[in-house]
Amino acid sequence: MNNITLSRYRAEWFSGAANARRDILAGMVGTFALIPEVIAFSFVAGIDPEVGLFASFMIGIVIAFAGGRPAMISGAAGSVALVAAALVHAHGLHYLLAATVLAGLFQIAFGLMKLDVVMRFVSRSVRTGFVNALAILIFSAQVPQMLDVSWHSYAMIAGGLAIIYLAPRITTAIPSPLICIMVLTGISIAFPMPIHTIADLGRLPSSLPSFALPMVPFDWQTLRIVAPYALAMAAVGLLESMMTASVVDDLTETTSSKARECTGLGLANVAAGLFGGIAGCGMIGQTVGNIRYGGRGRLSTLVAAVFLLLVMVPLRPWVAQVPVAALVAIMIMVSISTFSWGSVRDLARHPKVSGIVMVATVIVTVATHDLSAGVAVGVLLSGVFFAFKVTRLMDVRASYDAASDRRTYRVSGQIFFASADIFADRFDLRDTARHVRIDLTASHLWDITAVGALEDVVTRMRHHGITVEVIGLNDASAILVDRLAPGVGR
């Protein structure tokens, strides 16, 4: 098994020269798509852009080796930045760095405890809604870059989109977004015009990240301050990373280790906090872009991080001249390709509850700009609809045998907190028969509410002088009844 795991890990790094070339080029595209969003999210969190860029570099390096999902691009993400903003505002940057390290430790613990199983509760409708909402948010994030700008910017965006969609008809050796960046940068340098460049988005770092412990008191008071934020950052980051990994699984028709992704992200965030960066997670927009342009292995993740370092320092003067219009065009393409257009058609074909869950996930996510809130609402609705559907399948049928003066209630279906009251209402507690038999052969008792409902029915009937017999309990139900209501069986 260890040999198989090692062989698979090697294949995730290198599976041929052609794949390696695609990984390298796709990773470079991912870097350029990463920069504007990381800078924007840094402003959301109230920190300097270099803090977000340092974090993205450190997270990318560590997650390339320790992550559970090849080809994922991880960095300083908006959902985590929203959580961190209040801490930065109240206590400053170094408390954020301490919270980042603690959030990483929480995530490592979650991974070791296999808490990634919670992803099983995320239905396909929620995932589709998550992807569609993300596509809308990616596009809406570009809108500010298209307001109060000159006509030159619109022309550059249009030209960038034309290059992105037409260049593959000529060659696929170089990803068209990379061609878009090079061509539009060359045009803007050769023909100066009033357009925004990356230099206008924020100050790029001029030095490499360095190791340093957060400058905070290491006492219980500090822990009380940072722990709530660290836990929230850990939970939000894991949720977004798990959702991103699931989307990549679907796009590539492969599987990944979600538990390993949890621990890998935790290690990456610990490293980010110790090198002056904010906590991060999987970035689905950049990841989808990486996948769309050929990234499949861990090499693409590593290249995205290493190239970001090159962009931050040695190539800083050149990168500062890249037009924002080129990045906007790339992200518009990513949003269009990310949106599941077939899901709109499927609203008429799929069950209504599935459509409601998907639409609700989109609406909540777009309204709050919080991916975790949308997923939480979607999962909650999925659970409620599922419980309601299972409740309707529960049935109680009664038959009477005059010779023995016995009424038999045959119960079928699942009895749990949502169906327990319906189950109890199906019995005539003042039954005129002297003997009652409750046959649970075709049913299952799931929880304390179900056992309580059965106990209540039996107790009341016996109180009215009726002889009650309970039969057909399966092993699990019998154990539950014996432990919680032993009098029912007597």
Coordinates of C-alpha atoms in Angstrom, one line a residue, residues 41-49 51-52 80-100 216 225-226 228-230 233 276-279:
F41 CA -8.8 40.9 -0.2
S42 CA -5.9 42.5 1.7
F43 CA -7.7 45.8 1.7
V44 CA -10.9 44.0 2.9
A45 CA -8.9 42.6 5.9
G46 CA -7.4 46.0 6.6
I47 CA -3.8 44.9 6.0
D48 CA -1.0 45.8 3.5
P49 CA -1.1 44.0 0.2
V51 CA 0.8 40.5 3.8
G52 CA -1.7 38.8 1.5
V80 CA -11.1 34.4 5.5
A81 CA -10.4 38.1 5.1
L82 CA -13.9 39.0 6.1
V83 CA -13.5 37.1 9.4
A84 CA -10.0 38.6 10.0
A85 CA -11.1 42.3 9.4
A86 CA -12.7 42.7 12.8
L87 CA -9.6 41.3 14.6
V88 CA -7.2 43.5 12.7
H89 CA -9.4 46.6 13.4
A90 CA -9.6 45.9 17.1
H91 CA -6.1 44.5 17.9
G92 CA -3.7 45.0 15.0
L93 CA -1.7 42.9 12.5
H94 CA 0.3 40.8 15.0
Y95 CA -2.8 39.4 16.7
L96 CA -4.0 38.4 13.2
L97 CA -0.7 36.6 12.6
A98 CA -1.2 34.8 16.0
A99 CA -4.7 33.9 15.0
T100 CA -3.4 32.6 11.6
V216 CA 2.0 39.4 21.1
I225 CA -8.8 37.2 22.0
V226 CA -7.5 35.2 19.1
P228 CA -12.7 32.7 18.5
Y229 CA -11.3 34.4 15.3
A230 CA -8.9 31.5 14.7
M233 CA -11.0 31.3 10.1
G276 CA 4.1 37.5 8.1
G277 CA 1.0 36.4 6.1
I278 CA -2.8 36.1 6.7
A279 CA -4.6 32.7 6.8

